[in-house]
Amino acid sequence: MRSGCPIMERPGPSDVTGSDTSGPDPQLAVTMGFTGFGKKARTFDLEAMFEQTRRTAVERSRKTLEAREKEEEMNREKELRRQTEDIEPTPSGSNVARDCSKPSSRGTSSSESEESSDSSDDELIGPPLPLKMVEEPVNHLEEDILGPLPAPLGEEAEDDDDDDGDSEEEENPVQKIPDSHEITLKHGTKTVSALGLDPSGARLVTGGYDYDVKFWDFAGMDASFKAFRSLQPCECHQIKSLQYSNTGDMILVVSGSSQAKVIDRDGFEVMECIKGDQYIVDMANTKGHTAMLHTGSWHPKIKGEFVTCSNDATVRTWEVENPKKQKSVFKPRTMQGKKVVPTTCTYSRDGNLIAAACQNGSIQIWDRNLTSVVRCLWHPKLNQIMVGTGNGLAKVYYDPNKSQRGAKLCVVKTQRKAKQAETLTQDYIITPHALPMFREPRQRSTRKQLEKDRLDPLKSHKPEPPVAGPGRGGRVGTHGGTLSSYIVKNIALDKTDDSNPREAILRHAKAAEDNPYWVSPAYSKTQPKTMFAQVESDDEETKNEPEWKKRKI
């Protein structure tokens, strides 16, 4: 062994720690150098551990109480100094107060020490009093002082003023209004009565008493602030309301007319409401407004629905897809049941209510939820509930696990599709080497085949056009197709009668002689023989005429 190195002695059997030598071979454990083949359970002295824990807790609580007492004493001294400085109005008085305050401070410190020693036992129980309750007796001094306190002096007072000013600015709602800068958009020379912004805030639309509606694009305008579009959607009617839809693709235009309009983002007309019959007394029976409109509003959830109110004392809801008739009509009434004109109207946030403000100062609200339950039925075997609602729907409620048959039978079946008419198509045989006369015509599409058949008058059964002018091809030309030709054909005709009346009468002479009835019996006695007038020639008549009647050749 080298010098300086500690000599490690092997422990003998008597030096082995632990008295537990029970095991299969204690001598082997001693030889290997460990105490045993197992571990012995450690024993704990619970009373000693509890006593140590209690002492530690008492020591910590004592230190905490001492720290609290010191902090309270320091706070009291600071408060007393501040009160004494505030009470003294003049410097001279302040010195006297300081001199007088020294013994008082000593007295107070001594009294406080006595009180703290007396009340140490009381403070051990429960948490200390709050700071506000401790300061209450000090605040009574301010109540005893007559008149206002002097303003605080020094940098602390200035800091307090700055903090108060900042807090007042933050609390003042006027400071939150963004009115530091402005731009002016030149709409026209008359009143701007309607404004509307799309949901994204990219476009502004304005309308006024000059009948114009102008579109302003903030992203597309330059410093000149010019509108990119101007139009008159309602002709010579003042614009009263403009509102973008929730999606921003349509604008509701309400003017002084009785017909509201809907235009798209670019100003093109989408729909125009129909005008009602103004001679019908009951406004619920008309299809639209009959008097001047006041305002309108879009439905918050349904895309194509909006509401309008008019001077005809009605509030009507419309759909963009059905401009020919309103969807529903609401008639505001006074407490006496008389008509009252609504001046504005709008939807609730969920769209179930419609509110209108009327000229008599009332606000009237209608519930559009017509799905109230009117009738209910339950079947014991099916275990299903049938409900009849006020909007014309019947609903069936069931549970797939608890209900039987009924609605479960038809829910699982798919909807039947209409069967298409079966058409027979002829097979097309392609024979490229066949002669042209034996080849089948190439199949064409249905549209092209119809166009070709339309050109063939026989296949299309085209009627023959009327013949113009003289007849040809075995067809006689028609005439009298116009009004003038019809008049010439039927009215402007030569109707002169060239027949001899004497011969027409003598045609019936034999029948009258054989069977006299009218004239012959009257002349049978006075003139049994018939006598006729003598025929004079034309030459004799012309000779007997005066000279001024004779025809000059």
PDB file of N, CA and C in Angstrom, residues 55-94:
ATOM      1  N   ARG A  55     -44.595  24.099  14.879  1.00  0.00           N
ATOM      2  CA  ARG A  55     -43.646  25.168  15.176  1.00  0.00           C
ATOM      3  C   ARG A  55     -43.359  26.007  13.926  1.00  0.00           C
ATOM      4  N   THR A  56     -43.194  25.318  12.809  1.00  0.00           N
ATOM      5  CA  THR A  56     -42.942  26.058  11.555  1.00  0.00           C
ATOM      6  C   THR A  56     -44.111  26.980  11.202  1.00  0.00           C
ATOM      7  N   ALA A  57     -45.351  26.509  11.369  1.00  0.00           N
ATOM      8  CA  ALA A  57     -46.523  27.327  11.056  1.00  0.00           C
ATOM      9  C   ALA A  57     -46.634  28.513  11.986  1.00  0.00           C
ATOM     10  N   VAL A  58     -46.347  28.299  13.277  1.00  0.00           N
ATOM     11  CA  VAL A  58     -46.417  29.408  14.241  1.00  0.00           C
ATOM     12  C   VAL A  58     -45.373  30.453  13.917  1.00  0.00           C
ATOM     13  N   GLU A  59     -44.170  30.006  13.542  1.00  0.00           N
ATOM     14  CA  GLU A  59     -43.114  30.955  13.208  1.00  0.00           C
ATOM     15  C   GLU A  59     -43.479  31.772  11.965  1.00  0.00           C
ATOM     16  N   ARG A  60     -44.025  31.124  10.972  1.00  0.00           N
ATOM     17  CA  ARG A  60     -44.416  31.850   9.747  1.00  0.00           C
ATOM     18  C   ARG A  60     -45.542  32.832  10.023  1.00  0.00           C
ATOM     19  N   SER A  61     -46.534  32.437  10.801  1.00  0.00           N
ATOM     20  CA  SER A  61     -47.640  33.347  11.106  1.00  0.00           C
ATOM     21  C   SER A  61     -47.160  34.537  11.923  1.00  0.00           C
ATOM     22  N   ARG A  62     -46.192  34.301  12.835  1.00  0.00           N
ATOM     23  CA  ARG A  62     -45.665  35.409  13.629  1.00  0.00           C
ATOM     24  C   ARG A  62     -44.943  36.415  12.742  1.00  0.00           C
ATOM     25  N   LYS A  63     -44.118  35.909  11.801  1.00  0.00           N
ATOM     26  CA  LYS A  63     -43.423  36.822  10.888  1.00  0.00           C
ATOM     27  C   LYS A  63     -44.411  37.592  10.016  1.00  0.00           C
ATOM     28  N   THR A  64     -45.451  36.916   9.561  1.00  0.00           N
ATOM     29  CA  THR A  64     -46.449  37.590   8.714  1.00  0.00           C
ATOM     30  C   THR A  64     -47.168  38.686   9.480  1.00  0.00           C
ATOM     31  N   LEU A  65     -47.537  38.413  10.726  1.00  0.00           N
ATOM     32  CA  LEU A  65     -48.224  39.418  11.536  1.00  0.00           C
ATOM     33  C   LEU A  65     -47.323  40.601  11.829  1.00  0.00           C
ATOM     34  N   GLU A  66     -46.048  40.347  12.103  1.00  0.00           N
ATOM     35  CA  GLU A  66     -45.128  41.454  12.348  1.00  0.00           C
ATOM     36  C   GLU A  66     -44.995  42.333  11.113  1.00  0.00           C
ATOM     37  N   ALA A  67     -44.895  41.709   9.948  1.00  0.00           N
ATOM     38  CA  ALA A  67     -44.788  42.504   8.715  1.00  0.00           C
ATOM     39  C   ALA A  67     -46.045  43.333   8.485  1.00  0.00           C
ATOM     40  N   ARG A  68     -47.212  42.757   8.757  1.00  0.00           N
ATOM     41  CA  ARG A  68     -48.458  43.507   8.597  1.00  0.00           C
ATOM     42  C   ARG A  68     -48.534  44.681   9.569  1.00  0.00           C
ATOM     43  N   GLU A  69     -48.119  44.454  10.816  1.00  0.00           N
ATOM     44  CA  GLU A  69     -48.151  45.539  11.797  1.00  0.00           C
ATOM     45  C   GLU A  69     -47.233  46.677  11.386  1.00  0.00           C
ATOM     46  N   LYS A  70     -46.033  46.348  10.916  1.00  0.00           N
ATOM     47  CA  LYS A  70     -45.111  47.398  10.476  1.00  0.00           C
ATOM     48  C   LYS A  70     -45.691  48.184   9.301  1.00  0.00           C
ATOM     49  N   GLU A  71     -46.284  47.479   8.375  1.00  0.00           N
ATOM     50  CA  GLU A  71     -46.860  48.163   7.204  1.00  0.00           C
ATOM     51  C   GLU A  71     -48.018  49.061   7.614  1.00  0.00           C
ATOM     52  N   GLU A  72     -48.855  48.603   8.549  1.00  0.00           N
ATOM     53  CA  GLU A  72     -49.970  49.428   9.007  1.00  0.00           C
ATOM     54  C   GLU A  72     -49.475  50.671   9.731  1.00  0.00           C
ATOM     55  N   GLU A  73     -48.434  50.527  10.560  1.00  0.00           N
ATOM     56  CA  GLU A  73     -47.877  51.689  11.254  1.00  0.00           C
ATOM     57  C   GLU A  73     -47.341  52.714  10.267  1.00  0.00           C
ATOM     58  N   MET A  74     -46.634  52.251   9.256  1.00  0.00           N
ATOM     59  CA  MET A  74     -46.097  53.178   8.252  1.00  0.00           C
ATOM     60  C   MET A  74     -47.218  53.887   7.504  1.00  0.00           C
ATOM     61  N   ASN A  75     -48.269  53.162   7.169  1.00  0.00           N
ATOM     62  CA  ASN A  75     -49.395  53.794   6.470  1.00  0.00           C
ATOM     63  C   ASN A  75     -50.084  54.827   7.343  1.00  0.00           C
ATOM     64  N   ARG A  76     -50.223  54.542   8.636  1.00  0.00           N
ATOM     65  CA  ARG A  76     -50.861  55.499   9.537  1.00  0.00           C
ATOM     66  C   ARG A  76     -50.037  56.764   9.670  1.00  0.00           C
ATOM     67  N   GLU A  77     -48.714  56.605   9.804  1.00  0.00           N
ATOM     68  CA  GLU A  77     -47.854  57.782   9.914  1.00  0.00           C
ATOM     69  C   GLU A  77     -47.934  58.636   8.654  1.00  0.00           C
ATOM     70  N   LYS A  78     -47.922  57.996   7.486  1.00  0.00           N
ATOM     71  CA  LYS A  78     -48.030  58.762   6.234  1.00  0.00           C
ATOM     72  C   LYS A  78     -49.354  59.493   6.146  1.00  0.00           C
ATOM     73  N   GLU A  79     -50.428  58.847   6.572  1.00  0.00           N
ATOM     74  CA  GLU A  79     -51.743  59.468   6.499  1.00  0.00           C
ATOM     75  C   GLU A  79     -51.840  60.658   7.446  1.00  0.00           C
ATOM     76  N   LEU A  80     -51.271  60.505   8.650  1.00  0.00           N
ATOM     77  CA  LEU A  80     -51.287  61.617   9.600  1.00  0.00           C
ATOM     78  C   LEU A  80     -50.481  62.800   9.084  1.00  0.00           C
ATOM     79  N   ARG A  81     -49.334  62.535   8.482  1.00  0.00           N
ATOM     80  CA  ARG A  81     -48.531  63.629   7.923  1.00  0.00           C
ATOM     81  C   ARG A  81     -49.274  64.354   6.814  1.00  0.00           C
ATOM     82  N   ARG A  82     -49.940  63.595   5.969  1.00  0.00           N
ATOM     83  CA  ARG A  82     -50.688  64.222   4.877  1.00  0.00           C
ATOM     84  C   ARG A  82     -51.837  65.070   5.410  1.00  0.00           C
ATOM     85  N   GLN A  83     -52.535  64.576   6.433  1.00  0.00           N
ATOM     86  CA  GLN A  83     -53.650  65.332   6.991  1.00  0.00           C
ATOM     87  C   GLN A  83     -53.170  66.609   7.658  1.00  0.00           C
ATOM     88  N   THR A  84     -52.063  66.534   8.379  1.00  0.00           N
ATOM     89  CA  THR A  84     -51.544  67.740   9.045  1.00  0.00           C
ATOM     90  C   THR A  84     -51.085  68.775   8.041  1.00  0.00           C
ATOM     91  N   GLU A  85     -50.497  68.343   6.929  1.00  0.00           N
ATOM     92  CA  GLU A  85     -50.076  69.290   5.892  1.00  0.00           C
ATOM     93  C   GLU A  85     -51.274  69.937   5.215  1.00  0.00           C
ATOM     94  N   ASP A  86     -52.369  69.181   5.025  1.00  0.00           N
ATOM     95  CA  ASP A  86     -53.558  69.744   4.383  1.00  0.00           C
ATOM     96  C   ASP A  86     -54.306  70.688   5.306  1.00  0.00           C
ATOM     97  N   ILE A  87     -54.243  70.477   6.607  1.00  0.00           N
ATOM     98  CA  ILE A  87     -55.009  71.324   7.542  1.00  0.00           C
ATOM     99  C   ILE A  87     -54.387  72.697   7.656  1.00  0.00           C
ATOM    100  N   GLU A  88     -53.039  72.819   7.684  1.00  0.00           N
ATOM    101  CA  GLU A  88     -52.372  74.098   7.880  1.00  0.00           C
ATOM    102  C   GLU A  88     -52.505  74.947   6.629  1.00  0.00           C
ATOM    103  N   PRO A  89     -53.168  76.165   6.691  1.00  0.00           N
ATOM    104  CA  PRO A  89     -53.328  77.010   5.496  1.00  0.00           C
ATOM    105  C   PRO A  89     -52.129  77.878   5.195  1.00  0.00           C
ATOM    106  N   THR A  90     -51.295  78.272   6.190  1.00  0.00           N
ATOM    107  CA  THR A  90     -50.175  79.194   5.993  1.00  0.00           C
ATOM    108  C   THR A  90     -48.886  78.505   6.383  1.00  0.00           C
ATOM    109  N   PRO A  91     -47.741  79.051   5.875  1.00  0.00           N
ATOM    110  CA  PRO A  91     -46.461  78.445   6.256  1.00  0.00           C
ATOM    111  C   PRO A  91     -46.195  78.538   7.737  1.00  0.00           C
ATOM    112  N   SER A  92     -46.538  79.751   8.344  1.00  0.00           N
ATOM    113  CA  SER A  92     -46.291  79.897   9.784  1.00  0.00           C
ATOM    114  C   SER A  92     -47.092  78.896  10.573  1.00  0.00           C
ATOM    115  N   GLY A  93     -48.316  78.759  10.165  1.00  0.00           N
ATOM    116  CA  GLY A  93     -49.155  77.783  10.853  1.00  0.00           C
ATOM    117  C   GLY A  93     -48.652  76.378  10.650  1.00  0.00           C
ATOM    118  N   SER A  94     -48.048  76.146   9.499  1.00  0.00           N
ATOM    119  CA  SER A  94     -47.541  74.806   9.247  1.00  0.00           C
ATOM    120  C   SER A  94     -46.395  74.463  10.184  1.00  0.00           C
TER     121      SER A  94
END
